Coordinates of C-alpha atoms and ligand atoms in Angstrom, one line a residue:
M29 CA 62.2 45.0 60.0
D30 CA 60.9 45.8 56.5
E31 CA 62.0 42.4 55.6
M32 CA 59.9 41.0 58.4
H33 CA 56.8 43.0 57.3
Y34 CA 57.3 41.9 53.8
Q35 CA 57.4 38.3 54.8
L36 CA 54.3 38.7 56.9
D37 CA 52.4 40.4 54.1
L38 CA 53.4 37.6 51.8
L39 CA 52.3 34.9 54.2
K40 CA 49.0 36.8 54.7
A41 CA 48.4 37.0 51.0
M42 CA 49.3 33.4 50.5
N43 CA 47.0 32.4 53.3
E44 CA 44.2 34.4 51.8
K45 CA 44.8 32.8 48.5
L46 CA 44.8 29.4 50.1
L47 CA 41.6 30.2 52.0
G48 CA 40.1 31.4 48.7
N49 CA 41.1 28.1 47.0
D50 CA 39.7 26.2 49.9
K51 CA 36.4 28.1 49.7
M52 CA 36.3 27.5 46.0
F53 CA 37.1 23.9 46.5
R54 CA 34.3 23.5 49.0
M55 CA 31.9 25.4 46.9
I56 CA 32.6 23.1 44.0
C57 CA 32.2 20.0 46.1
G58 CA 29.0 21.5 47.6
T59 CA 27.3 21.7 44.1
S60 CA 28.0 18.1 43.4
S61 CA 25.6 15.3 44.3
N62 CA 28.5 13.2 45.3
A63 CA 30.1 12.9 48.7
F64 CA 33.9 13.2 49.2
L65 CA 36.1 12.0 52.0
F66 CA 39.6 13.5 52.2
Y67 CA 42.4 11.8 54.2
S68 CA 45.8 13.1 54.8
F69 CA 48.3 10.3 55.6
S70 CA 50.9 12.6 57.1
E71 CA 48.4 14.3 59.4
N72 CA 46.2 11.3 59.9
R73 CA 43.3 13.7 59.3
F74 CA 39.9 13.1 57.7
E75 CA 37.5 15.6 56.2
T76 CA 34.2 15.1 54.6
L77 CA 32.9 17.3 51.7
G78 CA 29.9 17.5 49.3
C79 CA 26.7 15.8 50.2
W80 CA 28.2 13.5 52.8
E81 CA 25.2 13.7 55.1
Q82 CA 22.9 12.5 52.4
Y83 CA 24.8 9.3 52.3
F84 CA 26.0 8.7 55.8
E85 CA 24.6 9.4 59.2
F86 CA 28.0 9.9 60.7
E87 CA 31.0 12.1 60.3
V88 CA 34.5 10.6 59.7
Q89 CA 37.1 11.9 62.1
N90 CA 39.3 8.9 62.7
Q91 CA 40.0 5.4 61.4
T92 CA 37.1 3.9 63.4
D93 CA 34.6 6.2 61.8
F94 CA 36.2 5.3 58.5
Q95 CA 35.6 1.6 59.3
N96 CA 31.9 2.5 59.8
I97 CA 31.5 3.0 56.0
L98 CA 31.8 -0.7 55.6
R99 CA 29.0 -1.3 58.0
C100 CA 26.6 0.2 55.5
V101 CA 27.7 -2.1 52.8
K102 CA 25.9 -5.3 52.2
D103 CA 27.9 -8.3 53.3
E104 CA 28.6 -9.8 49.8
Y105 CA 30.4 -6.6 48.7
S106 CA 32.2 -5.8 51.9
S107 CA 35.5 -7.6 51.3
V108 CA 36.0 -6.0 47.8
L109 CA 35.2 -2.6 49.2
E110 CA 37.4 -3.0 52.2
A111 CA 40.3 -3.7 49.9
A112 CA 39.5 -0.7 47.8
L113 CA 39.0 1.7 50.7
F114 CA 42.0 0.7 52.8
C115 CA 44.5 0.4 50.0
E116 CA 47.5 2.6 49.8
R117 CA 47.8 2.1 46.0
A118 CA 44.6 3.1 44.1
G119 CA 42.9 0.3 42.3
E120 CA 42.1 0.5 38.6
S121 CA 38.4 1.1 38.7
A122 CA 35.6 2.3 40.9
K123 CA 33.9 -0.3 43.1
S124 CA 30.1 -0.4 43.4
A125 CA 28.1 -2.0 46.2
E126 CA 24.6 -2.1 47.5
C127 CA 24.4 -0.1 50.8
E128 CA 22.0 0.7 53.6
M129 CA 22.2 4.5 53.7
A130 CA 20.6 7.3 55.6
E131 CA 17.9 7.5 52.9
G132 CA 17.4 3.7 52.5
S133 CA 18.9 1.1 50.3
K134 CA 21.1 2.5 47.4
W135 CA 23.6 1.4 44.9
V136 CA 26.7 3.3 45.6
E137 CA 30.0 3.7 43.7
F138 CA 33.2 4.3 45.6
E139 CA 36.2 5.7 43.7
V140 CA 39.5 6.1 45.5
T141 CA 42.2 8.4 44.3
I142 CA 45.6 8.6 46.0
S143 CA 48.4 11.1 45.6
Y144 CA 52.1 10.4 46.5
D145 CA 55.0 12.4 47.8
E146 CA 58.5 12.7 46.2
N147 CA 59.4 9.4 48.0
H148 CA 56.5 7.6 46.4
R149 CA 54.7 7.4 49.7
P150 CA 51.0 8.0 49.8
S151 CA 50.2 11.5 51.0
E152 CA 46.5 12.1 50.4
K153 CA 43.5 9.9 49.6
I154 CA 40.2 11.1 48.3
V155 CA 37.2 8.7 48.3
R156 CA 34.4 9.9 46.0
V157 CA 31.0 8.4 46.8
R158 CA 28.4 8.4 44.1
D159 CA 24.7 7.3 44.0
I160 CA 24.3 5.0 40.9
T161 CA 20.9 3.5 42.0
R162 CA 19.0 4.9 39.0
A163 CA 21.5 3.7 36.4
K164 CA 21.7 0.3 38.1
R165 CA 17.9 -0.1 38.1
Q166 CA 17.8 0.8 34.4
T167 CA 20.4 -1.8 33.7
E168 CA 18.5 -4.4 35.8
D169 CA 15.3 -3.5 33.9
L170 CA 17.1 -4.0 30.6
K171 CA 18.5 -7.3 31.8
Y172 CA 15.1 -8.4 32.9
M173 CA 13.7 -7.5 29.6
A174 CA 16.5 -9.4 27.9
Y175 CA 15.9 -12.5 30.0
Y176 CA 12.3 -12.6 31.0
D177 CA 8.9 -12.6 29.4
A178 CA 7.0 -9.5 30.6
L179 CA 3.6 -11.3 30.7
T180 CA 4.5 -14.3 32.8
G181 CA 7.8 -13.6 34.4
L182 CA 9.1 -16.9 33.0
Y183 CA 12.3 -16.9 30.9
N184 CA 11.8 -15.5 27.4
R185 CA 12.7 -17.4 24.2
N186 CA 16.2 -16.0 23.8
Y187 CA 17.3 -16.7 27.3
F188 CA 15.7 -20.1 27.3
V189 CA 17.7 -21.0 24.2
R190 CA 20.9 -19.8 25.9
L191 CA 20.3 -21.8 29.1
L192 CA 19.3 -24.9 27.0
S193 CA 22.5 -24.6 24.9
E194 CA 24.6 -24.6 28.1
W195 CA 22.7 -27.6 29.3
V196 CA 23.3 -29.5 26.1
R197 CA 27.0 -28.7 26.3
K198 CA 27.1 -29.9 29.9
A199 CA 25.1 -33.0 29.0
Q200 CA 27.6 -33.8 26.3
T201 CA 30.5 -34.0 28.8
E202 CA 28.5 -35.6 31.6
H203 CA 26.8 -38.1 29.3
A204 CA 23.5 -36.8 30.6
K205 CA 20.1 -36.4 29.0
V206 CA 18.1 -33.2 28.3
S207 CA 14.3 -33.2 27.6
V208 CA 12.4 -30.4 26.1
M209 CA 8.6 -30.1 26.3
C210 CA 6.6 -27.9 24.1
I211 CA 3.3 -27.2 25.8
R212 CA 0.3 -25.5 24.2
L213 CA -3.1 -24.7 25.7
D214 CA -5.7 -26.1 23.3
E215 CA -8.5 -23.7 24.2
F216 CA -6.5 -20.5 24.3
R217 CA -7.6 -19.3 20.8
K218 CA -11.3 -19.9 21.7
I219 CA -11.0 -18.1 25.0
N220 CA -9.1 -15.2 23.4
D221 CA -11.7 -14.9 20.6
A222 CA -14.7 -15.2 22.9
M223 CA -13.6 -13.2 25.9
G224 CA -11.0 -10.9 24.5
M225 CA -7.3 -10.4 24.6
I226 CA -7.1 -9.4 28.3
A227 CA -8.8 -12.6 29.4
G228 CA -6.5 -14.5 27.1
D229 CA -3.5 -12.8 28.7
E230 CA -4.8 -13.7 32.1
V231 CA -5.0 -17.4 31.2
I232 CA -1.4 -17.2 30.0
Q233 CA -0.3 -15.4 33.1
L234 CA -2.0 -18.0 35.4
F235 CA -0.6 -20.9 33.5
G236 CA 2.8 -19.2 33.5
L237 CA 2.7 -18.8 37.3
F238 CA 1.9 -22.5 37.6
L239 CA 4.9 -23.4 35.4
K240 CA 7.1 -21.1 37.4
D241 CA 6.5 -23.1 40.5
L242 CA 7.7 -26.2 38.8
Q243 CA 11.1 -24.7 38.2
N244 CA 14.1 -25.9 40.1
E245 CA 17.8 -26.2 39.4
D246 CA 17.2 -28.9 36.8
T247 CA 13.9 -27.6 35.4
I248 CA 13.4 -24.3 33.6
A249 CA 10.3 -23.0 31.9
A250 CA 9.8 -20.3 29.3
H251 CA 6.9 -18.5 27.5
F252 CA 7.7 -18.1 23.8
Y253 CA 4.6 -16.4 22.4
E254 CA 0.8 -16.6 22.6
D255 CA -0.1 -20.0 24.1
M256 CA 3.3 -21.6 23.5
F257 CA 5.3 -22.6 26.5
F258 CA 8.5 -24.7 26.8
V259 CA 9.9 -26.6 29.7
A260 CA 13.4 -28.1 29.8
L261 CA 14.6 -30.8 32.1
Y262 CA 18.3 -31.6 32.8
D263 CA 18.9 -35.3 33.2
P264 CA 15.3 -36.2 33.9
F265 CA 15.0 -38.8 36.6
G266 CA 12.7 -39.9 39.4
N267 CA 10.2 -37.2 40.1
N268 CA 11.5 -34.9 37.5
T269 CA 10.6 -36.5 34.2
T270 CA 8.5 -35.2 31.3
E271 CA 5.7 -37.7 32.3
H272 CA 5.7 -36.2 35.9
I273 CA 5.5 -32.7 34.6
Y274 CA 2.8 -33.6 32.1
R275 CA 0.8 -35.2 34.9
K276 CA 1.2 -32.2 37.1
V277 CA 0.0 -30.0 34.2
C278 CA -3.0 -32.2 33.6
N279 CA -3.9 -32.1 37.3
R280 CA -3.7 -28.4 37.3
L281 CA -5.9 -28.1 34.3
E282 CA -8.6 -30.2 35.9
D283 CA -9.3 -27.0 37.8
T284 CA -10.4 -23.8 36.1
F285 CA -8.6 -20.6 35.6
H286 CA -10.4 -17.7 37.3
I287 CA -10.5 -14.7 34.9
T288 CA -11.0 -11.5 36.8
S289 CA -11.5 -9.3 33.8
G290 CA -14.6 -11.2 32.7
S291 CA -15.3 -12.7 36.2
A292 CA -15.5 -16.1 34.6
E293 CA -14.0 -19.6 35.1
V294 CA -12.4 -21.1 32.0
K295 CA -10.8 -24.5 31.3
S296 CA -8.3 -25.8 28.8
T297 CA -6.5 -29.0 27.9
V298 CA -2.9 -29.1 26.6
S299 CA -1.0 -30.7 23.8
V300 CA 2.5 -31.6 24.6
G301 CA 5.4 -32.5 22.3
V302 CA 8.7 -33.9 23.7
A303 CA 12.1 -34.0 22.1
E304 CA 15.2 -35.4 23.9
Y305 CA 18.9 -34.9 23.7
P306 CA 20.8 -36.9 22.5
E307 CA 18.1 -39.2 21.0
S308 CA 16.1 -36.8 18.8
A309 CA 18.3 -33.7 18.4
R310 CA 21.8 -32.6 18.8
N311 CA 21.5 -28.9 19.8
S312 CA 19.1 -26.6 21.6
L313 CA 17.4 -25.2 18.5
E314 CA 16.8 -28.7 17.0
L315 CA 15.4 -29.8 20.4
I316 CA 13.0 -26.9 20.4
N317 CA 12.0 -27.4 16.8
C318 CA 11.4 -31.1 17.2
A319 CA 9.3 -30.7 20.3
E320 CA 7.2 -28.1 18.5
I321 CA 6.8 -30.4 15.5
V322 CA 5.5 -33.2 17.6
M323 CA 3.2 -30.9 19.5
L324 CA 1.8 -29.5 16.3
Q325 CA 1.0 -32.9 14.9
R326 CA -0.4 -33.9 18.2
S327 CA -2.7 -30.9 18.7
E328 CA -4.6 -32.0 15.6
K329 CA -5.4 -35.3 17.2
G330 CA -7.0 -34.0 20.3
R331 CA -7.0 -33.0 23.9
N332 CA -4.6 -33.6 26.7
S333 CA -2.0 -35.5 25.0
I334 CA 1.8 -36.1 25.1
E335 CA 3.8 -37.3 22.2
Y336 CA 7.5 -38.1 21.8
F337 CA 9.6 -37.2 18.9
E338 CA 10.7 -39.9 16.5
T339 CA 13.0 -39.2 13.6
P340 CA 10.7 -40.1 10.6
M341 CA 8.4 -37.3 11.9
L342 CA 11.0 -34.7 11.0
T343 CA 11.4 -36.1 7.5
D344 CA 7.6 -36.1 7.1
F345 CA 7.4 -32.6 8.4
M346 CA 10.1 -31.3 6.2
E347 CA 8.5 -32.9 3.1
N348 CA 5.1 -31.4 4.0
I349 CA 6.6 -28.0 4.4
Q350 CA 8.3 -28.3 1.1
L351 CA 5.0 -29.5 -0.5
E352 CA 3.1 -26.7 1.1
N353 CA 5.5 -24.1 -0.4
Q354 CA 5.3 -25.7 -3.8
L355 CA 1.5 -25.9 -3.5
K356 CA 1.4 -22.1 -3.0
E357 CA 3.4 -21.6 -6.1
A358 CA 1.2 -24.1 -8.0
I359 CA -1.9 -22.0 -7.1
E360 CA -0.1 -18.9 -8.3
S361 CA 0.8 -20.5 -11.6
G362 CA -2.3 -22.6 -12.0
D363 CA -0.6 -26.0 -12.2
F364 CA -3.8 -27.9 -11.6
E365 CA -5.9 -30.1 -14.0
L366 CA -9.3 -31.5 -13.5
Y367 CA -9.8 -35.2 -14.4
Y368 CA -13.2 -36.8 -14.5
Q369 CA -14.2 -40.4 -13.6
P370 CA -17.4 -41.8 -15.1
Q371 CA -20.1 -43.4 -13.1
Y372 CA -22.6 -45.9 -14.7
D373 CA -26.0 -47.0 -13.9
S374 CA -25.6 -50.7 -13.0
L375 CA -28.8 -51.9 -14.6
S376 CA -28.9 -49.9 -17.9
N377 CA -25.1 -49.4 -18.2
K378 CA -25.9 -45.8 -19.1
L379 CA -23.5 -43.0 -18.1
R380 CA -24.9 -41.5 -15.0
G381 CA -22.3 -38.7 -14.6
V382 CA -18.7 -37.9 -13.8
E383 CA -16.9 -37.2 -10.6
A384 CA -14.4 -34.3 -10.9
L385 CA -11.0 -35.3 -9.4
I386 CA -8.2 -32.7 -9.2
R387 CA -4.6 -33.4 -10.3
W388 CA -1.5 -31.3 -9.7
R389 CA 1.0 -31.4 -12.4
K390 CA 4.4 -30.3 -11.0
Q391 CA 6.9 -28.3 -13.1
D392 CA 8.8 -31.6 -13.8
G393 CA 5.6 -33.0 -15.4
K394 CA 4.9 -35.5 -12.6
L395 CA 1.4 -35.8 -11.3
V396 CA 0.8 -35.5 -7.5
S397 CA -2.1 -37.4 -6.0
P398 CA -4.8 -35.4 -4.4
A399 CA -4.7 -37.9 -1.5
V400 CA -1.2 -36.3 -0.8
F401 CA -1.8 -32.6 -1.3
I402 CA -5.5 -32.1 -0.3
P403 CA -4.8 -32.9 3.4
I404 CA -1.9 -30.4 3.3
A405 CA -4.0 -27.8 1.6
E406 CA -6.7 -28.4 4.2
K407 CA -4.3 -27.8 7.0
D408 CA -3.4 -24.2 6.0
G409 CA -6.5 -23.1 4.3
L410 CA -5.1 -23.3 0.8
I411 CA -8.0 -25.7 0.1
V412 CA -10.4 -22.8 -0.2
Q413 CA -8.6 -21.3 -3.2
I414 CA -8.0 -24.8 -4.7
G415 CA -11.7 -25.7 -4.1
N416 CA -12.9 -22.5 -5.8
W417 CA -10.9 -23.3 -8.8
V418 CA -12.3 -26.9 -9.0
L419 CA -15.8 -25.5 -8.7
E420 CA -15.4 -23.0 -11.6
E421 CA -13.4 -25.3 -13.8
G422 CA -15.8 -28.2 -13.3
I423 CA -18.9 -26.2 -13.9
R424 CA -17.3 -24.4 -17.0
C425 CA -16.5 -27.8 -18.7
F426 CA -19.8 -29.3 -17.7
K427 CA -21.6 -26.4 -19.4
K428 CA -19.6 -26.9 -22.5
W429 CA -20.5 -30.6 -22.6
Y430 CA -24.1 -30.0 -21.9
D431 CA -24.4 -27.4 -24.7
K432 CA -22.5 -29.7 -27.1
Y433 CA -24.1 -33.1 -26.4
Q434 CA -27.3 -32.2 -24.5
Y435 CA -26.7 -35.4 -22.5
P436 CA -28.4 -35.2 -19.0
M437 CA -25.5 -36.4 -16.8
M438 CA -24.5 -35.4 -13.3
L439 CA -21.4 -33.6 -12.2
S440 CA -20.1 -34.7 -8.8
L441 CA -17.8 -32.3 -7.1
N442 CA -15.7 -33.1 -4.0
I443 CA -16.1 -30.4 -1.3
S444 CA -13.7 -30.2 1.6
A445 CA -15.2 -29.6 5.1
I446 CA -13.2 -26.4 5.4
Q447 CA -14.6 -25.1 2.1
Y448 CA -18.1 -26.2 3.0
K449 CA -18.1 -24.4 6.4
R450 CA -17.2 -21.0 4.9
K451 CA -20.1 -18.6 5.2
D452 CA -19.9 -17.6 1.5
F453 CA -19.8 -21.2 0.2
V454 CA -23.5 -21.5 -0.9
H455 CA -23.5 -18.0 -2.4
K456 CA -20.3 -18.6 -4.4
L457 CA -21.6 -21.8 -5.8
L458 CA -25.0 -20.3 -6.8
R459 CA -23.2 -17.4 -8.5
L460 CA -21.1 -19.8 -10.5
L461 CA -24.2 -21.8 -11.6
D462 CA -25.8 -18.6 -12.6
K463 CA -22.7 -17.4 -14.5
Y464 CA -22.5 -20.6 -16.6
Q465 CA -26.3 -21.1 -16.7
V466 CA -26.1 -24.6 -15.3
N467 CA -29.1 -26.4 -13.9
P468 CA -28.4 -27.0 -10.2
E469 CA -30.2 -30.3 -10.3
L470 CA -27.3 -31.8 -12.3
I471 CA -24.8 -30.8 -9.6
E472 CA -23.9 -33.2 -6.8
L473 CA -21.7 -32.2 -3.9
E474 CA -19.7 -35.0 -2.4
I475 CA -19.1 -34.4 1.3
T476 CA -17.6 -36.6 3.9
E477 CA -18.7 -37.2 7.5
S478 CA -15.9 -34.9 8.7
V479 CA -18.2 -32.0 7.6
L480 CA -20.8 -33.2 10.1
I481 CA -18.5 -33.5 13.1
D482 CA -18.3 -29.9 14.5
D483 CA -21.5 -28.0 14.2
F484 CA -24.1 -30.5 13.1
E485 CA -27.1 -28.1 13.1
S486 CA -25.5 -25.4 10.9
V487 CA -24.2 -28.0 8.5
V488 CA -27.7 -29.5 8.2
D489 CA -29.2 -26.0 7.7
K490 CA -26.8 -25.4 4.9
L491 CA -27.6 -28.8 3.3
H492 CA -31.3 -27.8 3.4
T493 CA -30.5 -24.5 1.7
L494 CA -28.6 -26.3 -1.1
K495 CA -31.5 -28.7 -1.5
E496 CA -33.9 -25.8 -1.9
Y497 CA -32.0 -24.8 -4.9
G498 CA -32.1 -28.3 -6.3
I499 CA -28.5 -29.1 -5.7
K500 CA -27.8 -32.8 -4.8
I501 CA -25.8 -34.0 -1.8
S502 CA -23.8 -37.2 -1.8
L503 CA -22.1 -38.7 1.3
D504 CA -18.7 -39.9 0.3
D505 CA -16.5 -42.7 1.7
F506 CA -19.4 -44.2 3.6
G507 CA -18.2 -46.8 6.0
T508 CA -14.9 -45.2 6.9
G509 CA -16.1 -42.7 9.5
F510 CA -18.5 -43.2 12.4
S511 CA -21.0 -44.2 9.7
S512 CA -24.1 -44.7 11.8
L513 CA -27.1 -45.5 9.6
S514 CA -29.3 -44.0 12.2
Y515 CA -28.1 -40.4 11.9
L516 CA -28.5 -40.7 8.1
K517 CA -32.2 -40.3 8.7
G518 CA -31.8 -36.7 9.9
L519 CA -29.7 -35.8 6.9
P520 CA -31.1 -34.5 3.5
I521 CA -28.8 -36.8 1.5
D522 CA -29.6 -37.9 -2.1
T523 CA -26.7 -40.3 -2.7
L524 CA -24.5 -42.5 -0.6
K525 CA -21.1 -43.7 -1.9
I526 CA -20.0 -47.0 -0.4
D527 CA -16.3 -46.8 0.2
K528 CA -13.8 -48.7 -1.8
S529 CA -12.6 -50.6 1.3
F530 CA -15.9 -52.4 1.3
I531 CA -15.8 -53.2 -2.4
D532 CA -12.3 -54.6 -2.1
T533 CA -13.4 -57.3 0.3
V534 CA -17.0 -57.8 -0.6
I535 CA -16.3 -61.0 -2.7
D536 CA -14.2 -62.8 -0.1
D537 CA -15.5 -61.6 3.2
N538 CA -18.8 -62.8 4.4
S539 CA -19.4 -60.1 7.0
T540 CA -18.5 -57.3 4.6
R541 CA -21.2 -58.7 2.3
V542 CA -23.8 -58.7 5.1
I543 CA -23.0 -55.1 5.9
T544 CA -23.0 -53.9 2.3
E545 CA -26.3 -55.6 1.6
S546 CA -27.9 -54.1 4.7
I547 CA -26.5 -50.6 3.9
I548 CA -28.0 -50.8 0.4
A549 CA -31.4 -52.1 1.6
M550 CA -31.6 -49.4 4.3
V551 CA -30.5 -46.5 2.0
K552 CA -33.0 -47.5 -0.6
K553 CA -35.7 -47.3 2.1
L554 CA -34.6 -43.8 2.9
G555 CA -35.0 -42.9 -0.8
C556 CA -31.3 -42.4 -1.5
E557 CA -29.3 -43.6 -4.5
T558 CA -26.2 -45.7 -4.0
V559 CA -22.8 -45.6 -5.8
A560 CA -20.2 -48.2 -5.3
E561 CA -16.7 -46.8 -5.7
G562 CA -13.5 -48.5 -6.6
V563 CA -15.1 -51.3 -8.6
E564 CA -12.2 -53.1 -10.3
T565 CA -13.5 -56.5 -11.3
Q566 CA -16.4 -57.9 -13.3
E567 CA -17.2 -60.2 -10.3
Q568 CA -17.6 -57.2 -8.0
F569 CA -19.7 -55.5 -10.6
E570 CA -22.1 -58.4 -11.0
Y571 CA -22.4 -58.9 -7.3
L572 CA -23.2 -55.2 -6.7
K573 CA -25.7 -55.1 -9.5
G574 CA -27.3 -58.3 -7.9
I575 CA -27.8 -56.6 -4.6
N576 CA -29.4 -53.5 -6.2
C577 CA -26.5 -51.1 -6.0
D578 CA -27.7 -48.3 -8.3
N579 CA -24.4 -47.0 -9.7
I580 CA -20.9 -48.3 -10.3
Q581 CA -17.7 -46.2 -10.4
G582 CA -14.2 -47.8 -10.8
F583 CA -11.3 -48.6 -12.9
L584 CA -13.3 -51.5 -14.4
L585 CA -15.6 -49.1 -16.2
G586 CA -13.3 -46.1 -16.5
R587 CA -10.4 -44.4 -14.9
P588 CA -10.3 -40.7 -14.1
M589 CA -9.6 -39.0 -17.4
P590 CA -8.8 -35.5 -18.8
A591 CA -11.7 -33.4 -20.1
S592 CA -10.8 -34.2 -23.7
E593 CA -11.5 -37.9 -23.1
V594 CA -14.9 -37.1 -21.6
D595 CA -15.7 -35.4 -24.8
K596 CA -15.0 -38.6 -26.7
L597 CA -17.1 -40.6 -24.2
L598 CA -20.0 -38.2 -24.7
A599 CA -19.7 -38.2 -28.4
A600 CA -20.1 -42.0 -28.3
V601 CA -23.3 -42.2 -26.2
Ligands
C2E20 P1 -12.5 -39.9 -3.4 O1 -13.4 -38.7 -3.5 O2 -12.9 -41.1 -2.6 O3 -12.2 -40.3 -4.9 C1 -12.1 -41.6 -5.4 C2 -10.6 -41.9 -5.5 O4 -10.5 -43.3 -5.8 C3 -10.0 -41.2 -6.6 O5 -8.6 -41.0 -6.2 C4 -10.0 -42.2 -7.7 O6 -9.1 -42.0 -8.7 C5 -9.9 -43.5 -7.0 N1 -10.5 -44.6 -7.7 C6 -11.6 -44.6 -8.4 N2 -11.9 -45.9 -8.8 C7 -10.8 -46.7 -8.4 C8 -10.6 -48.0 -8.6 O7 -11.3 -48.8 -9.2 N3 -9.4 -48.5 -8.0 C9 -8.6 -47.7 -7.3 N4 -7.5 -48.2 -6.8 N5 -8.9 -46.4 -7.1 C10 -10.0 -45.9 -7.7 P2 -7.9 -39.7 -6.4 O8 -8.3 -39.1 -7.7 O9 -6.5 -39.9 -6.2 O10 -8.5 -38.8 -5.3 C11 -8.2 -39.1 -4.0 C12 -9.0 -38.3 -3.0 O11 -8.7 -36.9 -3.1 C13 -10.5 -38.3 -3.4 O12 -11.1 -39.5 -2.9 C14 -11.0 -37.1 -2.7 O13 -11.2 -37.3 -1.3 C15 -9.8 -36.1 -2.9 N6 -10.0 -35.2 -3.9 C16 -9.9 -35.4 -5.3 N7 -10.2 -34.3 -6.0 C17 -10.7 -33.4 -5.0 C18 -11.2 -32.1 -5.1 O14 -11.4 -31.5 -6.2 N8 -11.6 -31.5 -3.9 C19 -11.4 -32.1 -2.7 N9 -11.8 -31.5 -1.6 N10 -10.9 -33.3 -2.6 C20 -10.6 -34.0 -3.8
CA21 CA1 -15.4 -38.4 -4.0
CA22 CA1 -14.8 -41.8 -2.0

């Protein structure tokens, strides 16, 4: 009997302990944000624990209820999950799926753990259900940031390069073609400057949205930065060629962009550069670079244009880049020299003055022509520094000559349009004249018609200011630009330089003679002086003198020379 009591007490104690464990187990599960499903194989019994009701609207009591879990799972994940849930050997990793749950759509992770009896048969299974929506969204956001441009929703640069690389690889095996278009909005800068960054962003967004609609499985678009977009076409054909896309873009741009922030309508044109695989480049980065190079060269030429890459362009471009870098170094180390070419009065043969012409002496001693480096310097603004140096060096030498020889000659200085348009140009020039105590009436600025193109009125205002100080203005290269004699009337010009191209043909070509003669007659009536440039032969000289051209400049009478040679020239007059 005692034995019996003892056994009963033991069982009771064990039961209490078991109940205690069970309680503890339930409490632990209850504090978790996970839901658990317990299944006993031997008893064919299910039990749910934790926050089950936050996930599922049903209890699981039998196999049919268990099946219901799959109903919540979105179709594309159901087969993977079915295998995981119904297995009798646990898989290696947890499976996640998008599910429609009691509280709406969630990303849920299911982790199945199975225990086995001594005969290796499954005895229990626990399915842990975990809400991973937040982590998943964060990953999606990161992915989005990694692939897409936040402003436009188009692909970003990195992802575009990746997709393009895949296309190039595919095109290699399929012998297909890949075209890359670099598209830039010409007016973006102006809109941004005039209306602010938010308006600028709106234009980018609207244009981005438009490009997004052009995308299909063979066309992708990306926003790189600011106003720079790229479109790539896989095996362009039929209605999906660069020309088609370009035309669609131009059509869109005939309409305005509505800017809500400034409540305004703005318009822009585009510059487009195209590079193609395999013709112009071998890989994605080359394609992008080449398309950009063509676009950049194009955007200088004008509005709404498309240009295709040709190989020599790359060579030119690389050479220019190299020159540009060398030019920066040359400015640092002062590798410039100023040469002077004499101009003579055609009737008296007296020295009228000298034109200052810059030379760049490279480290290897070779001289680079200003015709090569001035256009490069104008492109990136280096011309301002170079031009300032020319002004100071020219005026400094001129003062020395004047003090030494007292000879009343002119100094002609070439002024780039970019330099001329700067607000401080007149002020700087006057300061230099004051510093070296040079009479402004002996200074002549040579400008070209390109100065007049943009803002005619402010250019003319500036010319008047210069004239008030006595500074002379000479119109260089006359005959090469739009050269209308009628607009000359409105300009306060003192001298007109007839371009070398006229002088070259004036002897042999009758019509050139007619034009040259009428230019000279007309200019004289306006009260301007004339200078013929590039006079190389005695015949040209005599002819020009005969038609009353006032001054002659050219190799015939003197080549551009260093300052020391001018000294000799002045010593002899
Ligand atoms: P430009 O102002 O039209 O200068 C005349 C150019 O013709 C000079 O070339 C001169 O050497 C050349 N030349 C003069 N007479 C003859 C001739 O009889 N035959 C031939 N074949 N050529 C002749 P250069 O010195 O090479 O200058 C080229 C251009 O570079 C200049 O054309 C001017 O536009 C620009 N440039 C030169 N110096 C400066 C400068 O200091 N500032 C700026 N902004 N431009 C400059
Ligand atoms: Ca000149
Ligand atoms: Ca000239």
